[in-house]
Amino acid sequence: MISLLSLKDFAVVAAAELAFGPGMTVVSGETGAGKSLLVDALMWLTGARADAGIVRHGADRAELAATFLLDDAPDARAWLVDNAFDDGEDCQLRRIIRADGGSRAWINGRPATLGQLAALGGLLVEIHGQHEHQALLDRGQQLALLDAFGQHAPLLAETARLAGEWQAADRALAAIEHAGDVGDRIDWLQHQLDELDREALDAEALEALQAAHRRQANAAGLLAGCEQALARLAGDDGRSLARGLAQAAGELSRLAADEPGLAEVVALLESAQIQIGEASAGLERIRDGFDLDPARLQELEERLARLHELARKHRVPLSGLEARREALRAELSGLAGAGERAAALEAQRSALARAWREAADRLGAARRATATRLGDAVAALMDELGMAGGVFSVQLEPVEGERPAAGGGERCEFMVSANPGQPPRPLRKVASGGELARISLAIEVAALGLDAVPTMVFDEVDTGIGGAVAEVVGQKLRALGAERQVLCVTHLPQVAAQGHGHFRVSKAVAGDGTRSAVEPLDEKARIEELARMLGGVEITREVRANARQMLARAQRPPL
């Protein structure tokens, strides 16, 4: 649950720090005082898009921060661990929104994206706005609410999974059928493969071919170079190197008796003489191995030309021919088995359709049972909310068509009759705004608490009601506060009296600007606030007595 909310330079609030406890906390204030600012702050802290208009006039930025206790939020705690944002037993969210529209966010002191803020916020806070009932006019939202009420998530997930697999098989089969007669393509592929298979295309073979071609192409030059080097080593054009080294070594050996250091020089000369001899032998072997074979050179050149032509034809470098061949082989293999694959996909698609139908039937049966329970629950709440004799039912209609759908085999329509004797009509066709608000509130109250979100926020969802009906709404919200933390912005004293805690938002003109302040109320201050909400311009002693009695009655433990 949320334990602390801090605001700085936010709209008309210069600075505020609010501590929240468990149960139901109400927020009240005069019209235009900024009661809904707390709800707005929570929305921006949980990932809503930044709006520079929320920065207080004259300030550079607005700063928002909230601390959440995680004892009642296991899903949020798990998310923090999975995303490496965990840090102790609490969770701190912080966001700065600049006057130029930019913003930054942090989770437990670490920078976070808006997506991460929204993902975590959805596990911590659930906000119900005063126009929430508009969403219930959408038939898709109605079906989603029915599934949530019946806790159909596992059945819905299985139905969606099978529908997705059926659609994948259907697309694959359609692709094969779209290809039509693939005989020409198979012939073309086979011809290309035959051309490529006649050549050795692996990297080692290509490297060996290119090396052999270079050797043959340069054979004459290589042979001449070897002959010239041998001639110089042998001394054909002058003094032999080997003989000169031998003579030098002999002369120095005779002198070594007088200078011992010359022995090392003699050893080096003798070693050089041996190496020159080995070099000459190596050159002779290489020279004798050269074969000036024009036919062999032509053969290598023709083979390289074929490979380069294939590379141009397939628009790949020489080194990419092998990968191109394997790609063609894979395509040919796929087309060759197209008939078998089509038959297998057809069988798979039929099996998936049967499995989906079985799963959809199970989901449909669960929905029908849930529809009865939801209808009875909402009808009972309508009676409590001042629409005695009203009827509410959930009408399920089969979806036309044979294609498996992720949402199952039904559509949903909420049917209502606010007055006895009138036939039920679709909720989206109910004319009275007040009736629509109360019916929607009954639906929301019936479906509350179905998820694990620990904090629920209600922003003037009691608009359009009053009197005894308002007291019932307050009692329902207070009862919910026994299970979850509830924050409720209200203008009705009957609802405000039901809170376990109470904040008042007030507005004052200071200098040339307007500021709002938020303060917690003790029992005496609560009575004054309830009296203000009950009374008119003048708050009399009788109004205060009524407020005191209302508060005492609301705070009395249930029997």
Coordinates of C-alpha atoms in Angstrom, one line a residue:
M1 CA 0.0 0.0 0.0
I2 CA 1.0 3.6 -0.4
S3 CA 2.5 5.1 2.8
L4 CA 3.8 8.5 1.8
L5 CA 3.1 10.9 -1.1
S6 CA 5.2 14.0 -1.6
L7 CA 4.4 16.9 -4.0
K8 CA 6.5 19.9 -4.8
D9 CA 5.5 22.7 -7.3
F10 CA 2.7 20.5 -8.6
A11 CA -0.1 22.4 -10.2
V12 CA -1.3 24.8 -7.5
V13 CA 0.4 22.8 -4.7
A14 CA 3.7 24.4 -3.6
A15 CA 4.7 21.6 -1.3
A16 CA 2.8 18.8 0.5
E17 CA 3.7 15.5 2.2
L18 CA 0.9 13.1 2.9
A19 CA 1.1 10.0 5.1
F20 CA -1.5 7.3 4.4
G21 CA -2.6 4.4 6.4
P22 CA -4.6 1.2 5.7
G23 CA -8.3 1.1 5.2
M24 CA -10.3 3.8 3.4
T25 CA -9.0 7.4 3.2
V26 CA -11.2 10.1 1.8
V27 CA -10.2 13.4 0.2
S28 CA -12.7 16.3 0.1
G29 CA -12.7 20.0 -0.5
E30 CA -14.5 22.8 -2.2
T31 CA -15.2 22.7 -5.9
G32 CA -12.0 23.8 -7.7
A33 CA -9.8 23.4 -4.7
G34 CA -7.8 20.6 -6.5
K35 CA -9.2 17.4 -4.8
S36 CA -8.3 15.3 -7.8
L37 CA -4.6 16.5 -7.8
L38 CA -3.7 13.6 -5.6
V39 CA -5.2 11.2 -8.1
D40 CA -3.3 13.0 -10.9
A41 CA -0.1 12.8 -9.0
L42 CA -0.5 9.0 -8.6
M43 CA -1.3 8.7 -12.3
W44 CA 2.0 10.5 -13.3
L45 CA 3.9 8.5 -10.8
T46 CA 2.7 5.3 -12.4
G47 CA 3.6 6.1 -15.9
A48 CA 1.1 8.6 -17.4
R49 CA 2.6 10.9 -20.1
A50 CA 4.2 14.1 -18.9
D51 CA 2.3 17.4 -19.3
A52 CA 4.2 20.6 -18.7
G53 CA 1.0 22.2 -17.6
I54 CA 1.2 20.5 -14.2
V55 CA 4.3 22.5 -13.3
R56 CA 3.3 25.3 -10.9
H57 CA 3.5 28.7 -12.5
G58 CA 6.9 30.2 -12.0
A59 CA 8.6 26.9 -11.1
D60 CA 11.2 25.1 -13.2
R61 CA 9.9 21.6 -12.5
A62 CA 7.4 19.6 -10.5
E63 CA 8.7 16.8 -8.3
L64 CA 6.5 13.8 -7.2
A65 CA 7.5 10.9 -5.0
A66 CA 5.7 8.0 -3.3
T67 CA 6.7 5.3 -1.0
F68 CA 4.9 1.9 -1.1
L69 CA 5.0 -0.9 1.5
L70 CA 5.3 -4.2 -0.2
D71 CA 3.8 -6.5 2.4
D72 CA 0.5 -6.7 0.5
A73 CA 2.1 -6.6 -3.0
P74 CA 3.8 -9.9 -3.8
D75 CA 3.4 -9.3 -7.6
A76 CA 5.1 -5.9 -7.4
R77 CA 7.9 -7.4 -5.2
A78 CA 8.5 -10.1 -7.8
W79 CA 8.6 -7.6 -10.6
L80 CA 11.2 -5.5 -8.7
V81 CA 13.4 -8.6 -8.3
D82 CA 13.0 -9.7 -11.9
N83 CA 13.9 -6.2 -13.2
A84 CA 16.8 -5.6 -10.7
F85 CA 15.0 -2.7 -8.9
D86 CA 14.5 -4.4 -5.5
D87 CA 15.9 -2.6 -2.5
G88 CA 14.6 -3.5 0.9
E89 CA 11.0 -3.9 2.1
D90 CA 9.7 -0.7 0.5
C91 CA 9.5 0.8 -3.0
Q92 CA 10.1 4.4 -3.8
L93 CA 8.8 6.0 -7.0
R94 CA 10.0 9.4 -8.0
R95 CA 9.4 11.6 -11.1
I96 CA 10.4 15.0 -12.2
I97 CA 8.5 16.9 -14.9
R98 CA 10.2 20.0 -16.3
A99 CA 8.4 23.1 -17.4
D100 CA 9.7 22.4 -21.0
G101 CA 7.7 19.1 -21.0
G102 CA 10.7 16.7 -20.4
S103 CA 10.6 14.2 -17.5
R104 CA 12.7 11.7 -15.7
A105 CA 11.7 8.8 -13.5
W106 CA 13.4 6.6 -10.8
I107 CA 12.4 3.4 -9.1
N108 CA 14.2 2.9 -5.8
G109 CA 16.8 5.5 -6.8
R110 CA 17.6 3.9 -10.2
P111 CA 16.7 5.5 -13.5
A112 CA 13.6 3.9 -15.1
T113 CA 11.6 4.3 -18.3
L114 CA 8.0 5.2 -18.4
G115 CA 7.2 1.7 -19.6
Q116 CA 8.8 0.3 -16.5
L117 CA 7.0 2.8 -14.3
A118 CA 3.7 1.9 -15.8
A119 CA 4.3 -1.8 -15.5
L120 CA 5.2 -1.5 -11.8
G121 CA 2.5 1.1 -11.2
G122 CA -0.2 -1.4 -12.5
L123 CA 0.8 -3.8 -9.8
L124 CA 0.6 -1.2 -7.1
V125 CA -2.3 1.1 -7.8
E126 CA -5.7 0.7 -9.6
I127 CA -7.4 4.0 -10.5
H128 CA -11.1 4.4 -11.1
G129 CA -12.0 7.7 -12.6
Q130 CA -15.3 9.5 -12.5
H131 CA -15.9 8.7 -16.1
E132 CA -15.0 5.0 -15.7
H133 CA -18.6 4.0 -16.6
Q134 CA -17.9 5.1 -20.2
A135 CA -15.5 2.2 -20.7
L136 CA -18.3 -0.2 -19.6
L137 CA -20.3 0.7 -22.7
D138 CA -17.8 -1.1 -24.9
R139 CA -18.7 -4.7 -25.5
G140 CA -15.1 -5.8 -25.4
Q141 CA -14.7 -4.3 -22.0
Q142 CA -17.8 -6.0 -20.8
L143 CA -16.5 -9.4 -21.8
A144 CA -13.1 -8.6 -20.2
L145 CA -15.0 -7.7 -16.9
L146 CA -17.0 -10.9 -17.1
D147 CA -13.9 -12.9 -17.5
A148 CA -12.2 -11.1 -14.6
F149 CA -15.3 -11.6 -12.4
G150 CA -15.2 -15.3 -13.2
Q151 CA -11.4 -15.6 -12.9
H152 CA -11.3 -17.2 -16.4
A153 CA -7.7 -16.3 -17.1
P154 CA -6.4 -20.0 -17.4
L155 CA -9.3 -21.0 -19.7
L156 CA -8.9 -17.8 -21.7
A157 CA -5.2 -18.3 -22.0
E158 CA -5.6 -21.9 -23.3
T159 CA -8.3 -20.8 -25.8
A160 CA -6.0 -17.9 -27.0
R161 CA -3.0 -20.3 -27.3
L162 CA -4.9 -22.8 -29.5
A163 CA -6.4 -20.0 -31.6
G164 CA -2.9 -18.6 -32.2
E165 CA -1.5 -22.0 -33.2
W166 CA -4.5 -22.6 -35.6
Q167 CA -3.9 -19.2 -37.2
A168 CA -0.1 -20.0 -37.7
A169 CA -1.0 -23.3 -39.3
D170 CA -3.6 -21.6 -41.5
R171 CA -1.1 -19.0 -42.7
A172 CA 1.5 -21.7 -43.5
L173 CA -1.1 -23.7 -45.5
A174 CA -2.3 -20.6 -47.3
A175 CA 1.3 -19.8 -48.3
I176 CA 1.7 -23.2 -49.9
E177 CA -1.6 -22.9 -51.7
H178 CA -0.7 -19.4 -52.9
A179 CA 2.4 -20.8 -54.5
G180 CA 0.3 -22.9 -56.8
D181 CA 2.1 -25.2 -59.3
V182 CA 5.7 -25.2 -58.2
G183 CA 7.0 -27.6 -60.9
D184 CA 8.7 -24.8 -62.9
R185 CA 10.4 -23.5 -59.8
I186 CA 11.6 -27.0 -58.9
D187 CA 13.0 -27.5 -62.4
W188 CA 14.8 -24.1 -62.2
L189 CA 16.2 -24.9 -58.7
Q190 CA 17.4 -28.3 -59.8
H191 CA 19.2 -26.8 -62.8
Q192 CA 20.9 -24.2 -60.6
L193 CA 22.0 -26.8 -58.1
D194 CA 23.3 -29.1 -60.8
E195 CA 25.6 -26.3 -62.0
L196 CA 26.8 -25.5 -58.5
D197 CA 27.2 -29.2 -57.5
R198 CA 29.7 -29.7 -60.4
E199 CA 32.1 -27.4 -58.7
A200 CA 34.1 -27.6 -55.4
L201 CA 32.9 -24.6 -53.5
D202 CA 34.3 -25.0 -50.0
A203 CA 36.8 -22.4 -48.8
E204 CA 39.8 -24.8 -48.9
A205 CA 39.1 -25.9 -52.5
L206 CA 38.7 -22.3 -53.6
E207 CA 41.9 -21.2 -51.9
A208 CA 43.8 -24.2 -53.4
L209 CA 42.5 -23.4 -56.9
Q210 CA 43.5 -19.8 -56.7
A211 CA 47.0 -20.7 -55.4
A212 CA 47.4 -23.3 -58.2
H213 CA 46.4 -20.7 -60.8
R214 CA 48.8 -18.1 -59.5
R215 CA 51.6 -20.7 -59.6
Q216 CA 50.9 -21.7 -63.2
A217 CA 50.4 -18.2 -64.4
N218 CA 53.7 -17.1 -62.9
A219 CA 55.6 -20.4 -63.6
A220 CA 58.0 -18.8 -66.2
G221 CA 59.0 -15.9 -63.9
L222 CA 59.4 -18.2 -60.9
L223 CA 61.6 -20.6 -62.9
A224 CA 63.8 -17.8 -64.2
G225 CA 64.1 -16.4 -60.7
C226 CA 65.2 -19.7 -59.2
E227 CA 67.8 -20.2 -62.0
Q228 CA 69.2 -16.7 -61.4
A229 CA 69.5 -17.3 -57.7
L230 CA 71.2 -20.6 -58.2
A231 CA 73.7 -19.1 -60.6
R232 CA 74.6 -16.4 -58.1
L233 CA 75.0 -19.0 -55.3
A234 CA 77.1 -21.3 -57.5
G235 CA 79.2 -18.4 -58.8
D236 CA 78.4 -18.7 -62.5
D237 CA 78.6 -14.9 -62.8
G238 CA 81.6 -14.5 -60.6
R239 CA 83.0 -15.9 -57.3
S240 CA 80.9 -18.7 -55.6
L241 CA 79.5 -17.7 -52.3
A242 CA 80.0 -21.1 -50.8
R243 CA 83.6 -21.3 -52.0
G244 CA 84.3 -17.8 -50.7
L245 CA 82.9 -18.7 -47.3
A246 CA 85.0 -21.9 -47.2
Q247 CA 88.2 -20.0 -48.0
A248 CA 87.5 -17.3 -45.4
A249 CA 86.8 -20.0 -42.8
G250 CA 90.1 -21.8 -43.6
E251 CA 92.2 -18.7 -43.4
L252 CA 90.6 -17.7 -40.1
S253 CA 91.1 -21.2 -38.7
R254 CA 94.8 -20.9 -39.1
L255 CA 94.8 -17.6 -37.2
A256 CA 92.6 -18.9 -34.4
A257 CA 95.6 -20.4 -32.6
D258 CA 96.9 -16.9 -31.9
E259 CA 93.4 -15.3 -31.3
P260 CA 90.9 -17.8 -29.7
G261 CA 88.0 -15.4 -30.3
L262 CA 88.2 -16.2 -34.0
A263 CA 87.0 -19.7 -33.4
E264 CA 83.5 -18.4 -32.9
V265 CA 83.7 -16.5 -36.2
V266 CA 84.8 -19.6 -38.0
A267 CA 81.9 -21.5 -36.6
L268 CA 79.4 -18.9 -37.9
L269 CA 81.0 -19.0 -41.3
E270 CA 80.8 -22.8 -41.4
S271 CA 77.1 -22.6 -40.4
A272 CA 76.5 -20.1 -43.1
Q273 CA 78.2 -22.4 -45.6
I274 CA 75.9 -25.2 -44.6
Q275 CA 72.7 -23.0 -44.9
I276 CA 73.7 -21.8 -48.3
G277 CA 74.2 -25.3 -49.4
E278 CA 70.7 -26.2 -48.1
A279 CA 69.2 -23.1 -49.8
S280 CA 70.8 -24.2 -53.1
A281 CA 69.4 -27.7 -52.8
G282 CA 65.9 -26.3 -52.0
L283 CA 66.0 -24.0 -55.0
E284 CA 67.0 -26.9 -57.2
R285 CA 64.0 -29.0 -56.0
I286 CA 61.6 -26.1 -56.6
R287 CA 63.1 -25.4 -60.0
D288 CA 62.9 -29.1 -61.0
G289 CA 59.2 -29.1 -59.8
F290 CA 58.1 -26.4 -62.1
D291 CA 56.1 -27.6 -65.1
L292 CA 55.4 -25.1 -67.8
D293 CA 52.1 -26.6 -68.8
P294 CA 49.9 -24.3 -70.9
A295 CA 47.1 -26.8 -71.0
R296 CA 47.0 -27.0 -67.2
L297 CA 47.0 -23.2 -67.0
Q298 CA 44.1 -23.0 -69.5
E299 CA 42.2 -25.6 -67.5
L300 CA 42.6 -23.6 -64.2
E301 CA 41.7 -20.3 -66.0
E302 CA 38.5 -21.9 -67.4
R303 CA 37.5 -23.2 -64.0
L304 CA 38.0 -19.8 -62.3
A305 CA 36.0 -18.2 -65.1
R306 CA 33.1 -20.6 -64.5
L307 CA 33.1 -19.8 -60.8
H308 CA 33.2 -16.1 -61.4
E309 CA 30.3 -16.4 -63.9
L310 CA 28.3 -18.4 -61.3
A311 CA 29.1 -15.7 -58.7
R312 CA 27.8 -13.0 -61.0
K313 CA 24.8 -15.0 -61.9
H314 CA 23.8 -15.5 -58.3
R315 CA 24.9 -12.0 -57.2
V316 CA 27.2 -13.2 -54.5
P317 CA 31.0 -13.0 -54.0
L318 CA 33.0 -16.1 -54.9
S319 CA 33.1 -17.1 -51.2
G320 CA 29.3 -16.9 -51.0
L321 CA 28.6 -19.6 -53.6
E322 CA 28.6 -22.4 -51.1
A323 CA 26.0 -20.7 -48.9
R324 CA 23.9 -19.9 -52.0
R325 CA 24.0 -23.5 -53.0
E326 CA 22.8 -24.7 -49.6
A327 CA 20.0 -22.1 -49.6
L328 CA 18.8 -23.3 -53.0
R329 CA 19.0 -26.9 -51.8
A330 CA 16.8 -26.0 -48.7
E331 CA 14.2 -24.3 -50.9
L332 CA 14.2 -27.3 -53.3
S333 CA 13.7 -29.7 -50.4
G334 CA 10.9 -27.6 -49.1
L335 CA 9.1 -27.4 -52.4
A336 CA 9.7 -31.1 -53.1
G337 CA 7.8 -31.9 -49.9
A338 CA 5.1 -29.2 -50.3
G339 CA 2.4 -31.8 -50.9
E340 CA 3.3 -33.7 -47.8
R341 CA 3.6 -30.6 -45.8
A342 CA 0.3 -29.3 -47.0
A343 CA -1.4 -32.6 -45.9
A344 CA 0.3 -32.4 -42.5
L345 CA -0.7 -28.8 -42.0
E346 CA -4.3 -29.6 -43.0
A347 CA -4.4 -32.4 -40.4
Q348 CA -2.7 -30.1 -37.8
R349 CA -5.2 -27.3 -38.5
S350 CA -8.2 -29.6 -38.2
A351 CA -6.8 -31.0 -34.9
L352 CA -6.2 -27.5 -33.5
A353 CA -9.7 -26.5 -34.6
R354 CA -11.2 -29.4 -32.6
A355 CA -9.0 -28.6 -29.6
W356 CA -9.9 -24.9 -29.8
R357 CA -13.6 -25.8 -29.9
E358 CA -13.3 -27.9 -26.8
A359 CA -11.4 -25.2 -25.0
A360 CA -13.9 -22.5 -26.2
D361 CA -16.8 -24.7 -25.0
R362 CA -15.3 -25.0 -21.6
L363 CA -14.7 -21.2 -21.5
G364 CA -18.3 -20.6 -22.7
A365 CA -19.7 -22.8 -20.0
A366 CA -17.7 -21.0 -17.4
R367 CA -18.9 -17.6 -18.8
R368 CA -22.5 -18.7 -18.7
A369 CA -22.3 -19.7 -15.0
T370 CA -20.4 -16.4 -14.3
A371 CA -23.0 -14.4 -16.2
T372 CA -25.7 -15.6 -13.8
R373 CA -23.6 -14.8 -10.7
L374 CA -22.6 -11.4 -12.0
G375 CA -26.2 -10.6 -13.0
D376 CA -27.5 -11.5 -9.5
A377 CA -24.8 -9.6 -7.8
V378 CA -25.3 -6.4 -9.8
A379 CA -29.1 -6.6 -9.6
A380 CA -28.8 -6.8 -5.8
L381 CA -26.5 -3.8 -5.7
M382 CA -28.9 -1.9 -8.0
D383 CA -31.6 -2.5 -5.4
E384 CA -29.3 -1.0 -2.7
L385 CA -28.4 1.9 -4.9
G386 CA -32.0 3.1 -5.3
M387 CA -33.2 1.1 -8.3
A388 CA -35.5 -1.3 -6.6
G389 CA -36.9 -3.9 -9.0
G390 CA -34.2 -3.2 -11.6
V391 CA -32.9 -6.1 -13.7
F392 CA -29.4 -6.8 -14.8
S393 CA -28.3 -9.7 -16.9
V394 CA -25.4 -10.7 -19.1
Q395 CA -26.3 -11.8 -22.6
L396 CA -23.9 -14.1 -24.4
E397 CA -24.1 -14.5 -28.2
P398 CA -22.1 -16.9 -30.3
V399 CA -19.6 -15.3 -32.6
E400 CA -20.3 -15.9 -36.3
G401 CA -17.7 -17.6 -38.4
E402 CA -15.7 -20.8 -38.1
R403 CA -12.2 -19.3 -37.5
P404 CA -11.0 -19.8 -34.0
A405 CA -10.7 -16.6 -32.1
A406 CA -8.4 -15.8 -29.2
G407 CA -11.4 -14.4 -27.1
G408 CA -13.4 -17.6 -27.4
G409 CA -16.7 -18.2 -29.1
E410 CA -19.0 -15.6 -27.5
R411 CA -19.7 -11.9 -27.5
C412 CA -21.1 -10.2 -24.4
E413 CA -23.8 -7.6 -23.9
F414 CA -24.8 -6.1 -20.5
M415 CA -28.6 -5.9 -20.4
V416 CA -30.4 -3.6 -17.9
S417 CA -33.8 -2.4 -16.9
A418 CA -33.7 0.3 -14.3
N419 CA -37.5 0.2 -13.7
P420 CA -39.8 -2.7 -13.0
G421 CA -41.9 -3.9 -15.9
Q422 CA -39.6 -2.5 -18.5
P423 CA -37.7 -5.0 -20.8
P424 CA -33.9 -5.1 -20.4
R425 CA -32.0 -3.1 -23.0
P426 CA -28.3 -2.9 -23.8
L427 CA -26.4 -0.9 -21.2
R428 CA -25.0 1.3 -24.1
K429 CA -28.5 2.3 -24.9
V430 CA -29.6 3.5 -21.4
A431 CA -30.6 7.1 -21.8
S432 CA -30.3 8.5 -18.3
G433 CA -26.8 9.6 -17.3
G434 CA -27.7 9.3 -13.6
E435 CA -29.0 5.7 -14.1
L436 CA -26.0 4.8 -16.2
A437 CA -23.6 6.1 -13.5
R438 CA -25.4 4.1 -10.7
I439 CA -25.6 0.9 -12.8
S440 CA -22.0 1.2 -13.7
L441 CA -21.1 1.8 -10.1
A442 CA -23.0 -1.3 -9.1
I443 CA -21.0 -3.3 -11.7
E444 CA -17.7 -1.9 -10.5
V445 CA -18.6 -2.6 -6.8
A446 CA -19.6 -6.2 -7.7
A447 CA -16.3 -6.7 -9.6
L448 CA -14.0 -5.0 -7.1
G449 CA -11.1 -6.8 -5.5
L450 CA -10.7 -9.4 -8.2
D451 CA -7.0 -8.7 -8.7
A452 CA -4.0 -8.5 -6.4
V453 CA -3.5 -4.7 -6.7
P454 CA -3.2 -3.5 -3.0
T455 CA -4.3 0.2 -3.5
M456 CA -7.5 1.3 -5.2
V457 CA -8.2 4.9 -6.0
F458 CA -11.7 6.3 -6.7
D459 CA -11.9 9.8 -8.2
E460 CA -15.5 11.0 -7.7
V461 CA -17.1 7.8 -8.9
D462 CA -20.1 8.8 -6.8
T463 CA -21.0 11.7 -9.1
G464 CA -24.8 11.8 -9.8
I465 CA -26.0 10.1 -6.6
G466 CA -26.8 11.3 -3.1
G467 CA -28.8 10.6 0.1
A468 CA -29.2 7.0 1.2
V469 CA -27.7 5.7 -2.0
A470 CA -24.5 7.7 -1.3
E471 CA -24.4 6.2 2.1
V472 CA -24.6 2.7 0.6
V473 CA -21.8 3.5 -1.8
G474 CA -19.7 4.7 1.1
Q475 CA -20.4 1.6 3.1
K476 CA -19.3 -0.6 0.1
L477 CA -16.1 1.4 -0.3
R478 CA -15.4 1.1 3.5
A479 CA -16.0 -2.6 3.3
L480 CA -13.5 -2.8 0.5
G481 CA -11.1 -0.9 2.7
A482 CA -11.1 -3.8 5.1
E483 CA -9.3 -5.8 2.4
R484 CA -7.5 -3.2 0.4
Q485 CA -6.2 0.3 0.8
V486 CA -8.8 2.6 -0.6
L487 CA -8.3 6.3 -1.5
C488 CA -11.5 8.1 -2.5
V489 CA -12.0 11.6 -3.7
T490 CA -15.6 12.6 -3.0
H491 CA -17.9 15.6 -2.6
L492 CA -20.6 13.6 -0.7
P493 CA -20.6 13.8 3.1
Q494 CA -22.2 10.3 3.3
V495 CA -19.2 8.8 1.5
A496 CA -16.6 11.0 3.3
A497 CA -18.0 10.0 6.7
Q498 CA -17.2 6.3 6.0
G499 CA -13.4 6.9 5.7
H500 CA -11.0 5.6 8.2
G501 CA -8.9 8.7 7.5
H502 CA -9.7 12.1 5.9
F503 CA -7.8 14.8 4.0
R504 CA -9.1 18.2 3.1
V505 CA -7.9 20.2 0.2
S506 CA -8.3 24.0 0.5
K507 CA -7.4 26.8 -1.9
A508 CA -6.2 30.3 -1.0
V509 CA -5.0 33.3 -2.9
A510 CA -1.5 34.3 -1.8
G511 CA -0.2 37.5 -3.5
D512 CA -0.8 37.2 -7.2
G513 CA -1.1 33.4 -7.2
T514 CA -3.4 30.7 -6.0
R515 CA -2.2 27.8 -3.8
S516 CA -3.8 24.6 -2.6
A517 CA -3.0 23.0 0.7
V518 CA -3.7 19.4 1.8
E519 CA -4.1 18.7 5.5
P520 CA -5.1 15.6 7.5
L521 CA -8.2 16.1 9.7
D522 CA -8.7 15.0 13.3
E523 CA -12.2 14.1 14.5
K524 CA -13.1 17.7 15.3
A525 CA -11.9 19.0 11.9
R526 CA -13.7 16.1 10.2
I527 CA -17.0 17.2 11.8
E528 CA -16.4 20.7 10.5
E529 CA -15.7 19.4 7.0
L530 CA -18.7 17.2 7.0
A531 CA -20.8 20.1 8.2
R532 CA -19.5 22.2 5.3
M533 CA -20.4 19.4 2.9
L534 CA -23.9 19.1 4.4
G535 CA -24.7 22.8 4.9
G536 CA -25.0 25.8 2.7
V537 CA -23.6 29.2 3.2
E538 CA -24.1 29.2 7.0
I539 CA -23.2 26.2 9.1
T540 CA -25.5 26.0 12.0
R541 CA -25.3 24.1 15.2
E542 CA -27.9 21.6 13.9
V543 CA -25.8 20.9 10.8
R544 CA -22.8 20.3 13.0
A545 CA -24.8 17.9 15.2
N546 CA -25.9 16.1 12.0
A547 CA -22.3 15.8 10.9
R548 CA -21.2 14.5 14.3
Q549 CA -24.0 11.9 14.2
M550 CA -23.2 10.9 10.6
L551 CA -19.5 10.4 11.5
A552 CA -20.3 8.4 14.6
R553 CA -22.7 6.2 12.8
A554 CA -20.3 5.5 9.9
Q555 CA -17.4 4.8 12.3
R556 CA -19.4 2.3 14.4
P557 CA -18.2 -1.3 13.9
P558 CA -20.6 -3.4 11.9
L559 CA -22.8 -5.8 13.9

